[in-house]
Every structure is written in structure tokens, then in C-alpha cells.
mmCIF file of C-alpha atoms in Angstrom:
data_model
loop_
_atom_site.group_PDB
_atom_site.id
_atom_site.type_symbol
_atom_site.label_atom_id
_atom_site.label_comp_id
_atom_site.label_asym_id
_atom_site.label_seq_id
_atom_site.Cartn_x
_atom_site.Cartn_y
_atom_site.Cartn_z
ATOM 1 C CA THR L 5 249.716 172.082 81.232
ATOM 2 C CA LEU L 6 248.869 170.509 84.612
ATOM 3 C CA PHE L 7 247.206 167.384 83.184
ATOM 4 C CA ARG L 8 249.940 166.772 80.687
ATOM 5 C CA SER L 9 252.372 166.813 83.592
ATOM 6 C CA LEU L 10 250.197 164.345 85.572
ATOM 7 C CA GLU L 11 250.103 162.001 82.556
ATOM 8 C CA GLN L 12 253.807 162.224 81.802
ATOM 9 C CA ARG L 13 254.505 161.459 85.433
ATOM 10 C CA GLN L 14 251.933 158.734 85.582
ATOM 11 C CA GLN L 15 250.360 160.339 88.591
ATOM 12 C CA ARG L 16 246.800 159.562 89.554
ATOM 13 C CA LEU L 17 244.475 162.317 90.425
ATOM 14 C CA ASP L 18 241.439 161.120 92.639
ATOM 15 C CA VAL L 19 238.782 163.543 93.477
ATOM 16 C CA GLN L 20 236.193 163.087 96.264
ATOM 17 C CA ALA L 21 233.599 165.800 96.204
ATOM 18 C CA PRO L 22 229.777 166.027 96.198
ATOM 19 C CA SER L 23 228.477 165.380 92.608
ATOM 20 C CA ASP L 24 226.151 168.392 92.934
ATOM 21 C CA GLY L 25 228.915 170.875 93.937
ATOM 22 C CA LEU L 26 229.452 173.203 96.848
ATOM 23 C CA LEU L 27 228.618 176.904 97.022
ATOM 24 C CA VAL L 28 231.274 179.234 98.247
ATOM 25 C CA ASP L 29 231.338 182.962 98.732
ATOM 26 C CA ALA L 30 234.290 183.488 96.553
ATOM 27 C CA ASP L 31 235.411 184.352 92.999
ATOM 28 C CA LEU L 32 235.398 181.176 90.829
ATOM 29 C CA GLU L 33 238.441 182.217 88.680
ATOM 30 C CA ARG L 34 240.504 183.024 91.821
ATOM 31 C CA MET L 35 239.599 179.727 93.543
ATOM 32 C CA ALA L 36 240.457 177.836 90.304
ATOM 33 C CA GLN L 37 243.795 179.602 90.378
ATOM 34 C CA VAL L 38 244.450 178.543 93.973
ATOM 35 C CA ILE L 39 243.390 174.939 93.429
ATOM 36 C CA GLY L 40 245.324 174.771 90.192
ATOM 37 C CA ASN L 41 248.590 176.066 92.042
ATOM 38 C CA LEU L 42 248.017 173.387 94.744
ATOM 39 C CA LEU L 43 247.630 170.740 92.231
ATOM 40 C CA ALA L 44 250.682 171.759 90.214
ATOM 41 C CA ASN L 45 252.784 171.751 93.368
ATOM 42 C CA ALA L 46 251.477 168.378 94.409
ATOM 43 C CA SER L 47 252.518 167.005 91.041
ATOM 44 C CA LYS L 48 255.923 168.877 90.936
ATOM 45 C CA TYR L 49 256.972 167.822 94.313
ATOM 46 C CA SER L 50 255.815 164.162 93.938
ATOM 47 C CA GLU L 51 257.548 161.293 92.394
ATOM 48 C CA PRO L 52 256.171 159.540 89.251
ATOM 49 C CA ARG L 53 253.342 156.951 89.725
ATOM 50 C CA THR L 54 251.998 158.586 93.003
ATOM 51 C CA ARG L 55 248.505 159.690 93.944
ATOM 52 C CA ILE L 56 247.177 163.145 94.502
ATOM 53 C CA LEU L 57 243.915 163.275 96.466
ATOM 54 C CA VAL L 58 241.451 166.204 96.208
ATOM 55 C CA THR L 59 238.552 166.265 98.715
ATOM 56 C CA ALA L 60 235.961 168.957 98.986
ATOM 57 C CA HIS L 61 233.019 169.140 101.549
ATOM 58 C CA ARG L 62 231.037 171.435 103.533
ATOM 59 C CA GLN L 63 232.041 171.820 107.183
ATOM 60 C CA GLY L 64 229.560 174.193 108.990
ATOM 61 C CA ALA L 65 229.701 177.626 107.515
ATOM 62 C CA THR L 66 232.817 176.843 105.474
ATOM 63 C CA VAL L 67 233.672 174.818 102.463
ATOM 64 C CA ARG L 68 236.889 172.777 102.891
ATOM 65 C CA CYS L 69 238.950 171.660 99.915
ATOM 66 C CA SER L 70 242.210 169.658 100.533
ATOM 67 C CA VAL L 71 244.942 168.631 98.067
ATOM 68 C CA LYS L 72 246.958 165.912 99.476
ATOM 69 C CA ASP L 73 250.054 164.247 97.823
ATOM 70 C CA GLU L 74 252.571 161.553 98.550
ATOM 71 C CA GLY L 75 255.513 163.753 97.617
ATOM 72 C CA ILE L 76 258.619 164.909 99.223
ATOM 73 C CA GLY L 77 256.803 166.455 102.226
ATOM 74 C CA ILE L 78 257.728 169.572 104.221
ATOM 75 C CA ALA L 79 260.445 169.697 106.956
ATOM 76 C CA PRO L 80 258.855 170.655 110.218
ATOM 77 C CA ASN L 81 261.071 173.844 110.543
ATOM 78 C CA MET L 82 259.774 174.937 107.102
ATOM 79 C CA LEU L 83 255.968 174.669 107.813
ATOM 80 C CA ALA L 84 255.691 178.015 109.657
ATOM 81 C CA GLY L 85 257.117 179.868 106.681
ATOM 82 C CA ILE L 86 255.954 177.899 103.759
ATOM 83 C CA PHE L 87 253.604 180.707 102.621
ATOM 84 C CA ASP L 88 256.274 183.504 102.848
ATOM 85 C CA ALA L 89 257.452 184.983 99.605
ATOM 86 C CA PHE L 90 260.560 183.365 98.015
ATOM 87 C CA VAL L 91 260.581 180.569 100.613
ATOM 88 C CA GLN L 92 261.497 177.165 99.175
ATOM 89 C CA GLN L 93 262.668 174.080 100.924
ATOM 90 C CA PRO L 94 266.354 173.346 100.358
ATOM 91 C CA HIS L 95 266.962 170.916 97.540
ATOM 92 C CA THR L 96 270.091 169.318 95.983
ATOM 93 C CA LEU L 97 270.738 170.247 92.501
ATOM 94 C CA ASP L 98 269.171 166.924 91.170
ATOM 95 C CA GLN L 99 265.973 167.687 93.226
ATOM 96 C CA SER L 100 265.462 171.189 91.887
ATOM 97 C CA ARG L 101 261.803 171.742 90.936
ATOM 98 C CA GLY L 102 262.154 175.443 89.655
ATOM 99 C CA GLY L 103 259.865 178.266 90.409
ATOM 100 C CA LEU L 104 260.283 181.449 92.415
ATOM 101 C CA GLY L 105 258.663 180.621 95.581
ATOM 102 C CA LEU L 106 255.725 182.952 95.005
ATOM 103 C CA GLY L 107 252.882 180.445 94.227
ATOM 104 C CA LEU L 108 251.849 179.614 97.764
ATOM 105 C CA THR L 109 252.153 183.240 98.807
ATOM 106 C CA ILE L 110 249.819 184.282 96.084
ATOM 107 C CA ALA L 111 247.458 181.335 96.654
ATOM 108 C CA ARG L 112 247.227 182.132 100.411
ATOM 109 C CA ASN L 113 246.647 185.855 99.748
ATOM 110 C CA LEU L 114 243.819 185.115 97.325
ATOM 111 C CA VAL L 115 242.134 182.841 99.787
ATOM 112 C CA VAL L 116 242.605 185.403 102.715
ATOM 113 C CA GLN L 117 241.024 188.158 100.503
ATOM 114 C CA HIS L 118 237.961 185.856 100.349
ATOM 115 C CA GLY L 119 237.656 185.599 104.038
ATOM 116 C CA GLY L 120 239.169 182.186 104.087
ATOM 117 C CA SER L 121 242.368 180.364 105.084
ATOM 118 C CA LEU L 122 245.013 178.249 103.462
ATOM 119 C CA THR L 123 247.069 175.853 105.705
ATOM 120 C CA ALA L 124 249.688 173.250 105.242
ATOM 121 C CA THR L 125 250.420 170.015 107.034
ATOM 122 C CA SER L 126 253.119 167.410 106.582
ATOM 123 C CA GLU L 127 254.467 164.698 108.810
ATOM 124 C CA GLY L 128 257.939 165.658 107.550
ATOM 125 C CA LEU L 129 260.309 164.940 104.683
ATOM 126 C CA GLY L 130 259.371 161.913 102.660
ATOM 127 C CA HIS L 131 255.767 161.819 104.022
ATOM 128 C CA GLY L 132 253.854 164.052 101.519
ATOM 129 C CA SER L 133 251.823 167.128 102.359
ATOM 130 C CA GLU L 134 248.326 168.431 102.496
ATOM 131 C CA PHE L 135 247.132 171.870 101.711
ATOM 132 C CA ILE L 136 243.611 172.851 103.023
ATOM 133 C CA VAL L 137 241.674 175.751 101.643
ATOM 134 C CA GLU L 138 238.654 176.856 103.698
ATOM 135 C CA VAL L 139 236.332 179.562 102.361
ATOM 136 C CA PRO L 140 232.991 180.779 103.545
ATOM 137 C CA ALA L 141 229.765 179.103 102.359
ATOM 138 C CA PRO L 142 227.112 181.818 101.461
ATOM 139 C CA GLY L 143 224.198 182.396 103.764
ATOM 140 C CA GLY L 144 224.853 179.325 105.993
ATOM 141 C CA THR L 145 222.637 177.017 103.715
ATOM 142 C CA GLN L 146 223.392 175.319 100.599
ATOM 143 C CA SER L 147 221.063 176.042 97.689
ATOM 144 C CA PRO L 148 220.459 173.521 94.868
ATOM 145 C CA ILE L 149 222.716 174.140 91.897
ATOM 146 C CA VAL L 150 223.016 173.047 88.407
ATOM 147 C CA GLN L 151 225.982 170.867 87.499
ATOM 148 C CA PRO L 152 228.363 172.447 84.944
ATOM 149 C CA THR L 153 228.317 170.727 81.509
ATOM 150 C CA GLU L 154 231.466 169.593 79.737
ATOM 151 C CA SER L 155 230.988 172.496 77.374
ATOM 152 C CA SER L 156 230.991 174.987 80.272
ATOM 153 C CA SER L 157 234.109 176.886 80.824
ATOM 154 C CA PRO L 158 234.979 177.828 84.518
ATOM 155 C CA GLY L 159 233.056 180.971 85.549
ATOM 156 C CA HIS L 160 230.774 181.134 82.474
ATOM 157 C CA GLY L 161 227.076 180.282 82.439
ATOM 158 C CA LEU L 162 227.213 178.764 85.921
ATOM 159 C CA PRO L 163 224.401 179.608 88.435
ATOM 160 C CA ASP L 164 225.146 180.995 91.775
ATOM 161 C CA GLY L 165 222.389 179.252 93.562
ATOM 162 C CA GLY L 166 220.542 182.575 94.158
ATOM 163 C CA SER L 167 222.570 183.464 97.307
ATOM 164 C CA GLY L 168 225.649 185.309 95.868
ATOM 165 C CA GLY L 169 227.949 182.326 96.015
ATOM 166 C CA THR L 170 229.942 180.573 93.392
ATOM 167 C CA LEU L 171 230.557 176.919 92.889
ATOM 168 C CA MET L 172 233.682 175.451 94.610
ATOM 169 C CA HIS L 173 232.777 172.311 92.621
ATOM 170 C CA ALA L 174 232.996 174.266 89.405
ATOM 171 C CA SER L 175 236.384 175.510 90.544
ATOM 172 C CA VAL L 176 237.598 171.989 91.120
ATOM 173 C CA GLN L 177 235.375 170.726 88.142
ATOM 174 C CA GLY L 178 236.740 173.394 85.847
ATOM 175 C CA ILE L 179 240.255 172.064 86.541
ATOM 176 C CA ILE L 180 239.395 168.433 86.373
ATOM 177 C CA THR L 181 236.724 168.223 83.660
ATOM 178 C CA ASP L 182 239.129 167.450 80.952
ATOM 179 C CA ARG L 183 241.073 165.121 83.163
ATOM 180 C CA GLU L 184 237.996 162.804 83.468
ATOM 181 C CA ARG L 185 238.350 161.962 79.818
ATOM 182 C CA GLU L 186 241.859 160.613 80.248
ATOM 183 C CA PRO L 187 242.572 156.830 80.959
ATOM 184 C CA ASN L 188 244.365 157.024 84.414
ATOM 185 C CA HIS L 189 241.656 159.350 86.032
ATOM 186 C CA ARG L 190 239.431 157.888 88.794
ATOM 187 C CA ARG L 191 236.752 159.980 90.465
ATOM 188 C CA GLU L 192 235.334 158.906 93.814
ATOM 189 C CA ARG L 193 232.089 160.179 95.345
#
């Protein structure tokens, strides 16, 4: 699993998100799939003992979630096509990370189907990368929500704030809840 990989690689996952969550106009399971893919890539393409930072906040009528790593980075000539099917940055045999090159394509398609965007930035090889998910916030105002409990599973028993949205926090929370019980995890608010 993702967190076993983080632990084995001694990578630190830091999360900066509002403790009361963020409403988004999106399917919780699909957003968890997107964020999970971005976290898995951040771990896979980063060296052991590096940091992965997840931030989430409301920005106007959208909710913005960023996954930033200290990994191998993306060559400038690869950025434009990084979301195309089967595209992978060239690696030597000892740098091979596996995969088919479909994860980012699927992630971007899911985000676009929800009226959002998924973009990538990198200062080049050796400088890490940042993937930014932006999805609509429902109704332009944020309703109060109930924090998911540790016994909650993503997408079950979570309120939508009465405005038809789901919880981006629940999406991130559903992925990281178990992580908070692990010794190397640090959550920032």
C-alpha cells in the first residue's frame, strides 16, 4: 500500500489543510483516487528520506489541493505532455520505476470530468515536482461540516454540508487517516 511504501522509504508526509475540511463539488471516491495516485507517484519518484507535502485550501470558487515532492523532477520538455497516455520521462535501467504511464492521464480525466483542472510544475530534473488539483467548491460558500471519525471509511456516512458537495478533506483524510497513527507522520495546520 501507499503508506507501507512511505514507511519503507522513510519518506515524510506532511499535510496542511483546514481541520474542518473543504467542500468540493466532486465525487469523493474519484478525488481520493486522484490524490492517491499523486501521492503514490510522489513517493515512487522521490528518494528515501524525503518529504512529500500535501496542501489544501479554498481559493475563491475553487478548492486547490497540491502534492509537492522533493523527487527527480520533470524535464522542461516533458511538462507539456506529462498527462498524455503512455508518456514517461526517460530513465536508465537502474532508475526504472515501473508503471504503464496511464495514472496521470486517468487522474487528469477524472478531475476534468468534475469541472476542474490538474496541472504540473517542476523546476527541472533533480528539483522535485508539484501537482495541483483544482475543483469547484459548491455554491460559492462553504457550509459547516462534520469531521470524519477514525471509524469512517471514505465516502460513507459523511455529510455534504447540505449543498450537494463532498468533502475534499475527507478525500485527503480518507487517504491519510491511517497514516496519522504512524510514528513518522506530522500534520501541520
